[in-house]
Amino acid sequence: MATEPGPGTAPGPATDPRPTLAVWKFASCDGCQLTLLDCEDELLALAARVRIDHFLEMTPAEGADGERASSYGRGPYDLSLVEGSITTAEDAERIQHVRRISRCLVTIGACATAGGIQALRNFADVEDFLAAVYAQPEYVATLETSTPISAHVPVDFELRGCPIDRRQLLEVVTAHLAGRKPRIPGHSVCYECKRRGTTCVTVAHGTPCLGPVTHAGCGAICPAYGRGCYGCFGPTSRPNLRSMVAQLRHDGMSEQDIQRVFHTFNAASPEHAPVPDLAAEEQDSSRA
Ligand code: SF4
Ligand code: SF4
């Protein structure tokens, strides 16, 4: 297990007035933290405003001071972006350290905000998954569940998506620098379809689409290409799941199909918890 260094001991340039930024990885695919590097046109301007002090994805294994890069980092950091969910006992400890050395902590992506695709284990026996995937599961140390960062430490802001949207990420960092709340709209993907003039795939073609209950942020990419949204940005704050499930049944999905379409990147979102009961009710009423 890595050793936890004490906070506030980093030998950062004392004369550098820029706020410090750290990027952390927990159980995840790296797609969300790579979104920061994907800000190609804005990256130099961003680096002029913040000092990226901890970002293992882009920094060398050894720093200019000869010190090895560590998944713990030293801090303190003004803004921490946290990717990934908590799936091991060590990570459950490490996130406490990250919180202690971060003035502001923002979670990025479905893994960090909802447990991610790996939270499918929460609905089954993790030992079964281990036995199916690994030749020698006895060497794998893992928790029975995958949980979001907010289940372990206070989170200042949650950015949704799988992966997150680069424009929303820039808004979060910019808002932090300006000392204001990020302007991230809470409306649904449907709203984005209307704004870009996309014909509704459900109304026009009867294509099942989770857009009405999915958080905006992607720019409604999937419907723009003629396919339904499958909810990678997670639930809106108050999704009308009863109407959504009824519409999915109307569009030809079975009870099992409906449960499966909600069991992806945001499967463990508490907002999605009523789906199995609603899908069963719809199935019963269509039989009656
Ligand atoms: S939310 Fe999606 S893109 Fe981001 S780290 Fe998790 S799996 Fe990867
Ligand atoms: S699945 Fe939905 S939220 Fe995800 S990119 Fe497609 S339209 Fe956007």
mmCIF file of C-alpha atoms and ligand atoms in Angstrom:
data_model
loop_
_atom_site.group_PDB
_atom_site.id
_atom_site.type_symbol
_atom_site.label_atom_id
_atom_site.label_comp_id
_atom_site.label_asym_id
_atom_site.label_seq_id
_atom_site.Cartn_x
_atom_site.Cartn_y
_atom_site.Cartn_z
ATOM 1 C CA MET A 1 0.000 0.000 0.000
ATOM 2 C CA ALA A 2 1.316 3.511 -0.797
ATOM 3 C CA THR A 3 2.277 5.703 2.129
ATOM 4 C CA GLU A 4 0.250 8.795 2.794
ATOM 5 C CA PRO A 5 2.428 11.914 2.927
ATOM 6 C CA GLY A 6 1.430 14.826 5.124
ATOM 7 C CA PRO A 7 -0.492 17.675 3.507
ATOM 8 C CA GLY A 8 1.025 21.067 2.873
ATOM 9 C CA THR A 9 4.592 19.924 2.371
ATOM 10 C CA ALA A 10 4.879 20.351 -1.401
ATOM 11 C CA PRO A 11 7.940 22.348 -2.486
ATOM 12 C CA GLY A 12 5.882 24.434 -4.990
ATOM 13 C CA PRO A 13 7.231 27.790 -6.186
ATOM 14 C CA ALA A 14 6.438 30.217 -3.366
ATOM 15 C CA THR A 15 6.217 33.153 -5.787
ATOM 16 C CA ASP A 16 3.746 31.485 -8.164
ATOM 17 C CA PRO A 17 0.364 33.164 -7.550
ATOM 18 C CA ARG A 18 -1.638 30.694 -9.628
ATOM 19 C CA PRO A 19 -4.175 28.442 -7.865
ATOM 20 C CA THR A 20 -3.195 24.775 -7.897
ATOM 21 C CA LEU A 21 -5.055 21.969 -9.661
ATOM 22 C CA ALA A 22 -4.895 18.232 -8.994
ATOM 23 C CA VAL A 23 -6.463 15.378 -10.969
ATOM 24 C CA TRP A 24 -7.109 12.053 -9.225
ATOM 25 C CA LYS A 25 -7.932 8.619 -10.518
ATOM 26 C CA PHE A 26 -9.914 5.932 -8.712
ATOM 27 C CA ALA A 27 -11.724 2.967 -10.376
ATOM 28 C CA SER A 28 -12.261 4.285 -13.906
ATOM 29 C CA CYS A 29 -11.172 4.062 -17.530
ATOM 30 C CA ASP A 30 -9.320 7.438 -17.610
ATOM 31 C CA GLY A 31 -11.724 8.830 -20.217
ATOM 32 C CA CYS A 32 -12.879 11.720 -18.039
ATOM 33 C CA GLN A 33 -9.445 12.959 -16.979
ATOM 34 C CA LEU A 34 -8.329 12.737 -20.607
ATOM 35 C CA THR A 35 -11.077 15.264 -21.373
ATOM 36 C CA LEU A 36 -8.808 17.849 -19.737
ATOM 37 C CA LEU A 37 -6.071 17.053 -22.253
ATOM 38 C CA ASP A 38 -8.708 17.144 -24.968
ATOM 39 C CA CYS A 39 -9.140 20.890 -24.304
ATOM 40 C CA GLU A 40 -6.440 21.460 -26.920
ATOM 41 C CA ASP A 41 -7.373 25.026 -27.898
ATOM 42 C CA GLU A 42 -7.809 26.149 -24.302
ATOM 43 C CA LEU A 43 -5.064 24.180 -22.555
ATOM 44 C CA LEU A 44 -2.306 26.819 -22.773
ATOM 45 C CA ALA A 45 -4.649 29.557 -21.549
ATOM 46 C CA LEU A 46 -5.745 27.266 -18.740
ATOM 47 C CA ALA A 47 -2.157 26.474 -17.760
ATOM 48 C CA ALA A 48 -1.481 30.212 -17.555
ATOM 49 C CA ARG A 49 -4.268 30.561 -14.975
ATOM 50 C CA VAL A 50 -3.782 27.410 -12.880
ATOM 51 C CA ARG A 51 -0.717 25.421 -11.886
ATOM 52 C CA ILE A 52 -1.359 21.773 -12.647
ATOM 53 C CA ASP A 53 0.455 20.271 -9.675
ATOM 54 C CA HIS A 54 -0.783 16.696 -9.639
ATOM 55 C CA PHE A 55 -1.927 14.846 -12.753
ATOM 56 C CA LEU A 56 -0.279 11.428 -13.098
ATOM 57 C CA GLU A 57 -1.698 10.981 -16.601
ATOM 58 C CA MET A 58 0.420 13.830 -17.975
ATOM 59 C CA THR A 59 3.352 14.261 -15.596
ATOM 60 C CA PRO A 60 6.624 12.275 -15.646
ATOM 61 C CA ALA A 61 7.158 9.417 -13.167
ATOM 62 C CA GLU A 62 9.767 11.583 -11.474
ATOM 63 C CA GLY A 63 9.461 15.317 -10.813
ATOM 64 C CA ALA A 64 12.080 18.050 -11.249
ATOM 65 C CA ASP A 65 12.886 17.673 -7.558
ATOM 66 C CA GLY A 66 13.740 14.004 -8.130
ATOM 67 C CA GLU A 67 10.691 12.837 -6.205
ATOM 68 C CA ARG A 68 8.613 9.902 -7.508
ATOM 69 C CA ALA A 69 5.066 10.767 -8.517
ATOM 70 C CA SER A 70 2.593 9.243 -6.054
ATOM 71 C CA SER A 71 -1.083 8.381 -6.304
ATOM 72 C CA TYR A 72 -1.429 10.177 -2.962
ATOM 73 C CA GLY A 73 0.040 13.583 -3.848
ATOM 74 C CA ARG A 74 1.035 16.088 -1.216
ATOM 75 C CA GLY A 75 -1.127 19.166 -1.582
ATOM 76 C CA PRO A 76 -2.709 21.265 -0.519
ATOM 77 C CA TYR A 77 -4.549 21.888 -3.788
ATOM 78 C CA ASP A 78 -7.068 24.621 -4.536
ATOM 79 C CA LEU A 79 -9.115 22.472 -6.923
ATOM 80 C CA SER A 80 -9.184 18.677 -7.129
ATOM 81 C CA LEU A 81 -10.902 16.888 -10.012
ATOM 82 C CA VAL A 82 -11.714 13.326 -8.962
ATOM 83 C CA GLU A 83 -12.405 10.583 -11.503
ATOM 84 C CA GLY A 84 -13.546 7.062 -10.645
ATOM 85 C CA SER A 85 -15.468 5.189 -7.982
ATOM 86 C CA ILE A 86 -14.437 3.530 -4.732
ATOM 87 C CA THR A 87 -13.980 -0.219 -5.162
ATOM 88 C CA THR A 88 -11.100 -1.100 -2.829
ATOM 89 C CA ALA A 89 -10.363 -0.598 0.866
ATOM 90 C CA GLU A 90 -7.190 1.321 -0.025
ATOM 91 C CA ASP A 91 -9.130 3.750 -2.227
ATOM 92 C CA ALA A 92 -11.657 4.269 0.572
ATOM 93 C CA GLU A 93 -8.721 5.525 2.668
ATOM 94 C CA ARG A 94 -7.071 7.456 -0.168
ATOM 95 C CA ILE A 95 -10.177 9.531 -0.919
ATOM 96 C CA GLN A 96 -10.150 10.725 2.698
ATOM 97 C CA HIS A 97 -6.582 11.946 2.158
ATOM 98 C CA VAL A 98 -7.539 13.623 -1.121
ATOM 99 C CA ARG A 99 -10.405 15.425 0.606
ATOM 100 C CA ARG A 100 -8.126 16.603 3.422
ATOM 101 C CA ILE A 101 -5.637 18.196 1.006
ATOM 102 C CA SER A 102 -8.247 19.711 -1.373
ATOM 103 C CA ARG A 103 -9.917 23.070 -0.789
ATOM 104 C CA CYS A 104 -12.540 22.347 -3.464
ATOM 105 C CA LEU A 105 -13.336 18.814 -4.661
ATOM 106 C CA VAL A 106 -15.254 18.217 -7.903
ATOM 107 C CA THR A 107 -16.161 14.723 -9.089
ATOM 108 C CA ILE A 108 -15.999 14.142 -12.849
ATOM 109 C CA GLY A 109 -17.951 11.471 -14.707
ATOM 110 C CA ALA A 110 -20.430 8.673 -14.108
ATOM 111 C CA CYS A 111 -17.917 6.532 -12.179
ATOM 112 C CA ALA A 112 -17.228 9.268 -9.632
ATOM 113 C CA THR A 113 -20.801 10.577 -9.385
ATOM 114 C CA ALA A 114 -22.780 7.303 -9.547
ATOM 115 C CA GLY A 115 -20.389 4.348 -9.195
ATOM 116 C CA GLY A 116 -20.010 3.779 -12.946
ATOM 117 C CA ILE A 117 -20.530 0.627 -14.989
ATOM 118 C CA GLN A 118 -18.550 -1.235 -12.323
ATOM 119 C CA ALA A 119 -21.480 -0.653 -9.925
ATOM 120 C CA LEU A 120 -23.297 -3.505 -11.699
ATOM 121 C CA ARG A 121 -21.587 -5.588 -9.019
ATOM 122 C CA ASN A 122 -23.893 -3.895 -6.480
ATOM 123 C CA PHE A 123 -26.787 -5.914 -7.904
ATOM 124 C CA ALA A 124 -25.021 -9.296 -7.889
ATOM 125 C CA ASP A 125 -22.436 -11.312 -5.984
ATOM 126 C CA VAL A 126 -19.002 -9.827 -6.664
ATOM 127 C CA GLU A 127 -17.433 -13.258 -6.083
ATOM 128 C CA ASP A 128 -19.298 -14.550 -9.160
ATOM 129 C CA PHE A 129 -17.827 -11.751 -11.284
ATOM 130 C CA LEU A 130 -14.329 -12.388 -9.930
ATOM 131 C CA ALA A 131 -14.582 -16.091 -10.709
ATOM 132 C CA ALA A 132 -15.842 -15.391 -14.233
ATOM 133 C CA VAL A 133 -13.200 -12.772 -15.115
ATOM 134 C CA TYR A 134 -9.979 -13.732 -13.333
ATOM 135 C CA ALA A 135 -8.000 -16.970 -13.566
ATOM 136 C CA GLN A 136 -6.896 -16.545 -9.942
ATOM 137 C CA PRO A 137 -9.535 -14.425 -8.177
ATOM 138 C CA GLU A 138 -7.918 -15.049 -4.792
ATOM 139 C CA TYR A 139 -5.290 -12.411 -5.708
ATOM 140 C CA VAL A 140 -7.882 -9.697 -6.344
ATOM 141 C CA ALA A 141 -8.684 -7.491 -3.353
ATOM 142 C CA THR A 142 -11.939 -5.658 -3.968
ATOM 143 C CA LEU A 143 -14.982 -4.377 -2.129
ATOM 144 C CA GLU A 144 -18.418 -5.878 -2.723
ATOM 145 C CA THR A 145 -19.716 -2.582 -4.087
ATOM 146 C CA SER A 146 -18.660 0.308 -6.277
ATOM 147 C CA THR A 147 -19.711 3.585 -4.692
ATOM 148 C CA PRO A 148 -19.587 7.244 -5.756
ATOM 149 C CA ILE A 149 -17.134 9.640 -4.134
ATOM 150 C CA SER A 150 -20.008 11.441 -2.364
ATOM 151 C CA ALA A 151 -20.699 8.263 -0.364
ATOM 152 C CA HIS A 152 -17.300 8.729 1.309
ATOM 153 C CA VAL A 153 -16.481 12.447 1.539
ATOM 154 C CA PRO A 154 -18.240 15.794 1.028
ATOM 155 C CA VAL A 155 -18.206 16.817 -2.640
ATOM 156 C CA ASP A 156 -18.392 20.465 -3.721
ATOM 157 C CA PHE A 157 -19.731 19.843 -7.230
ATOM 158 C CA GLU A 158 -20.598 16.827 -9.412
ATOM 159 C CA LEU A 159 -20.042 16.859 -13.158
ATOM 160 C CA ARG A 160 -21.902 14.133 -15.034
ATOM 161 C CA GLY A 161 -21.193 12.195 -18.203
ATOM 162 C CA CYS A 162 -19.397 9.131 -19.514
ATOM 163 C CA PRO A 163 -17.151 10.764 -20.406
ATOM 164 C CA ILE A 164 -17.725 14.339 -19.242
ATOM 165 C CA ASP A 165 -18.124 17.134 -21.759
ATOM 166 C CA ARG A 166 -15.058 19.344 -22.243
ATOM 167 C CA ARG A 167 -17.111 22.565 -22.381
ATOM 168 C CA GLN A 168 -18.729 21.731 -19.058
ATOM 169 C CA LEU A 169 -15.323 20.900 -17.576
ATOM 170 C CA LEU A 170 -13.931 24.264 -18.693
ATOM 171 C CA GLU A 171 -16.981 25.974 -17.177
ATOM 172 C CA VAL A 172 -16.337 24.251 -13.833
ATOM 173 C CA VAL A 173 -12.664 25.304 -13.777
ATOM 174 C CA THR A 174 -13.473 28.840 -14.975
ATOM 175 C CA ALA A 175 -16.205 29.210 -12.343
ATOM 176 C CA HIS A 176 -13.775 28.074 -9.662
ATOM 177 C CA LEU A 177 -11.215 30.671 -10.785
ATOM 178 C CA ALA A 178 -13.906 33.367 -10.807
ATOM 179 C CA GLY A 179 -15.186 32.302 -7.385
ATOM 180 C CA ARG A 180 -18.711 31.592 -8.595
ATOM 181 C CA LYS A 181 -21.005 28.563 -8.939
ATOM 182 C CA PRO A 182 -20.615 26.601 -12.214
ATOM 183 C CA ARG A 183 -23.405 27.320 -14.705
ATOM 184 C CA ILE A 184 -24.282 23.745 -15.640
ATOM 185 C CA PRO A 185 -27.922 23.484 -16.735
ATOM 186 C CA GLY A 186 -29.976 20.765 -15.051
ATOM 187 C CA HIS A 187 -32.388 20.240 -17.946
ATOM 188 C CA SER A 188 -32.709 17.122 -20.089
ATOM 189 C CA VAL A 189 -31.218 15.967 -23.388
ATOM 190 C CA CYS A 190 -34.629 16.697 -25.001
ATOM 191 C CA TYR A 191 -34.008 20.405 -24.433
ATOM 192 C CA GLU A 192 -30.705 20.136 -26.289
ATOM 193 C CA CYS A 193 -32.418 18.372 -29.221
ATOM 194 C CA LYS A 194 -34.853 21.269 -29.498
ATOM 195 C CA ARG A 195 -32.043 23.829 -29.369
ATOM 196 C CA ARG A 196 -30.099 22.203 -32.189
ATOM 197 C CA GLY A 197 -33.229 21.539 -34.260
ATOM 198 C CA THR A 198 -33.019 17.743 -34.116
ATOM 199 C CA THR A 199 -36.245 15.940 -34.960
ATOM 200 C CA CYS A 200 -37.331 13.801 -32.007
ATOM 201 C CA VAL A 201 -36.407 10.176 -32.774
ATOM 202 C CA THR A 202 -39.231 8.878 -30.574
ATOM 203 C CA VAL A 203 -41.986 11.020 -32.073
ATOM 204 C CA ALA A 204 -40.796 10.626 -35.669
ATOM 205 C CA HIS A 205 -39.664 6.993 -35.686
ATOM 206 C CA GLY A 206 -40.778 5.362 -32.410
ATOM 207 C CA THR A 207 -37.142 4.878 -31.411
ATOM 208 C CA PRO A 208 -36.753 4.259 -27.643
ATOM 209 C CA CYS A 209 -34.799 7.171 -26.140
ATOM 210 C CA LEU A 210 -33.848 8.104 -22.564
ATOM 211 C CA GLY A 211 -33.424 11.781 -23.481
ATOM 212 C CA PRO A 212 -36.425 12.985 -21.405
ATOM 213 C CA VAL A 213 -34.869 11.729 -18.139
ATOM 214 C CA THR A 214 -31.170 12.227 -18.975
ATOM 215 C CA HIS A 215 -29.046 15.158 -17.847
ATOM 216 C CA ALA A 216 -27.977 17.571 -20.580
ATOM 217 C CA GLY A 217 -24.329 18.122 -21.420
ATOM 218 C CA CYS A 218 -23.452 16.124 -24.526
ATOM 219 C CA GLY A 219 -25.264 18.423 -26.954
ATOM 220 C CA ALA A 220 -27.751 15.601 -27.749
ATOM 221 C CA ILE A 221 -25.267 13.789 -29.962
ATOM 222 C CA CYS A 222 -27.055 10.450 -30.309
ATOM 223 C CA PRO A 223 -30.464 11.743 -31.470
ATOM 224 C CA ALA A 224 -28.615 14.016 -33.920
ATOM 225 C CA TYR A 225 -27.382 10.801 -35.560
ATOM 226 C CA GLY A 226 -30.813 9.172 -35.519
ATOM 227 C CA ARG A 227 -30.404 6.928 -32.483
ATOM 228 C CA GLY A 228 -31.956 7.077 -29.024
ATOM 229 C CA CYS A 229 -30.125 8.395 -25.975
ATOM 230 C CA TYR A 230 -29.015 5.608 -23.648
ATOM 231 C CA GLY A 231 -28.471 7.861 -20.655
ATOM 232 C CA CYS A 232 -24.716 8.168 -20.317
ATOM 233 C CA PHE A 233 -25.016 11.592 -18.634
ATOM 234 C CA GLY A 234 -27.136 10.127 -15.862
ATOM 235 C CA PRO A 235 -30.478 11.258 -14.503
ATOM 236 C CA THR A 236 -31.806 14.795 -14.427
ATOM 237 C CA SER A 237 -32.545 16.053 -10.930
ATOM 238 C CA ARG A 238 -36.246 15.059 -11.010
ATOM 239 C CA PRO A 239 -36.722 12.461 -13.765
ATOM 240 C CA ASN A 240 -40.325 11.489 -14.543
ATOM 241 C CA LEU A 241 -39.562 7.770 -14.650
ATOM 242 C CA ARG A 242 -43.192 6.637 -14.621
ATOM 243 C CA SER A 243 -43.880 8.432 -17.904
ATOM 244 C CA MET A 244 -40.507 7.381 -19.313
ATOM 245 C CA VAL A 245 -41.104 3.692 -18.566
ATOM 246 C CA ALA A 246 -44.635 3.886 -20.063
ATOM 247 C CA GLN A 247 -43.201 5.470 -23.220
ATOM 248 C CA LEU A 248 -40.481 2.813 -23.514
ATOM 249 C CA ARG A 249 -43.163 0.104 -23.251
ATOM 250 C CA HIS A 250 -45.170 1.931 -25.909
ATOM 251 C CA ASP A 251 -42.057 1.932 -28.111
ATOM 252 C CA GLY A 252 -41.826 -1.840 -27.857
ATOM 253 C CA MET A 253 -39.426 -2.523 -25.007
ATOM 254 C CA SER A 254 -40.092 -5.450 -22.668
ATOM 255 C CA GLU A 255 -39.804 -5.239 -18.871
ATOM 256 C CA GLN A 256 -36.355 -6.849 -19.143
ATOM 257 C CA ASP A 257 -35.253 -4.444 -21.914
ATOM 258 C CA ILE A 258 -36.273 -1.468 -19.774
ATOM 259 C CA GLN A 259 -34.356 -2.704 -16.753
ATOM 260 C CA ARG A 260 -31.313 -3.359 -18.940
ATOM 261 C CA VAL A 261 -31.306 0.081 -20.581
ATOM 262 C CA PHE A 262 -31.101 1.731 -17.153
ATOM 263 C CA HIS A 263 -28.411 -0.714 -15.994
ATOM 264 C CA THR A 264 -25.406 0.893 -17.612
ATOM 265 C CA PHE A 265 -23.025 3.698 -16.590
ATOM 266 C CA ASN A 266 -25.369 5.151 -13.975
ATOM 267 C CA ALA A 267 -26.965 1.891 -12.795
ATOM 268 C CA ALA A 268 -26.498 2.738 -9.112
ATOM 269 C CA SER A 269 -27.956 6.260 -9.312
ATOM 270 C CA PRO A 270 -30.584 6.495 -6.557
ATOM 271 C CA GLU A 271 -32.860 8.301 -9.048
ATOM 272 C CA HIS A 272 -33.034 5.073 -11.094
ATOM 273 C CA ALA A 273 -34.002 2.861 -8.149
ATOM 274 C CA PRO A 274 -37.777 2.834 -8.919
ATOM 275 C CA VAL A 275 -37.260 1.519 -12.489
ATOM 276 C CA PRO A 276 -37.652 -2.258 -11.801
ATOM 277 C CA ASP A 277 -40.989 -1.758 -9.983
ATOM 278 C CA LEU A 278 -42.283 0.674 -12.617
ATOM 279 C CA ALA A 279 -41.278 -1.691 -15.441
ATOM 280 C CA ALA A 280 -43.048 -4.600 -13.713
ATOM 281 C CA GLU A 281 -46.197 -2.473 -13.203
ATOM 282 C CA GLU A 282 -46.226 -1.507 -16.878
ATOM 283 C CA GLN A 283 -45.787 -5.147 -17.895
ATOM 284 C CA ASP A 284 -48.732 -6.187 -15.679
ATOM 285 C CA SER A 285 -50.992 -3.399 -16.954
ATOM 286 C CA SER A 286 -50.233 -4.279 -20.590
ATOM 287 C CA ARG A 287 -51.224 -7.911 -19.886
ATOM 288 C CA ALA A 288 -54.487 -6.893 -18.162
HETATM 289 S S1 SF4 B 1 -17.331 7.999 -16.406
HETATM 290 FE FE1 SF4 B 1 -17.011 6.798 -18.303
HETATM 291 S S2 SF4 B 1 -15.378 7.872 -19.411
HETATM 292 FE FE2 SF4 B 1 -15.355 8.619 -17.273
HETATM 293 S S3 SF4 B 1 -13.848 7.324 -16.258
HETATM 294 FE FE3 SF4 B 1 -15.850 6.362 -15.934
HETATM 295 S S4 SF4 B 1 -16.064 4.862 -17.625
HETATM 296 FE FE4 SF4 B 1 -14.405 6.277 -18.162
HETATM 297 S S1 SF4 B 2 -26.278 8.485 -24.671
HETATM 298 FE FE1 SF4 B 2 -27.548 10.327 -24.329
HETATM 299 S S2 SF4 B 2 -26.390 11.561 -22.883
HETATM 300 FE FE2 SF4 B 2 -24.968 10.060 -23.781
HETATM 301 S S3 SF4 B 2 -24.011 11.063 -25.575
HETATM 302 FE FE3 SF4 B 2 -25.805 9.964 -26.331
HETATM 303 S S4 SF4 B 2 -27.465 11.483 -26.267
HETATM 304 FE FE4 SF4 B 2 -25.839 12.260 -24.964
#
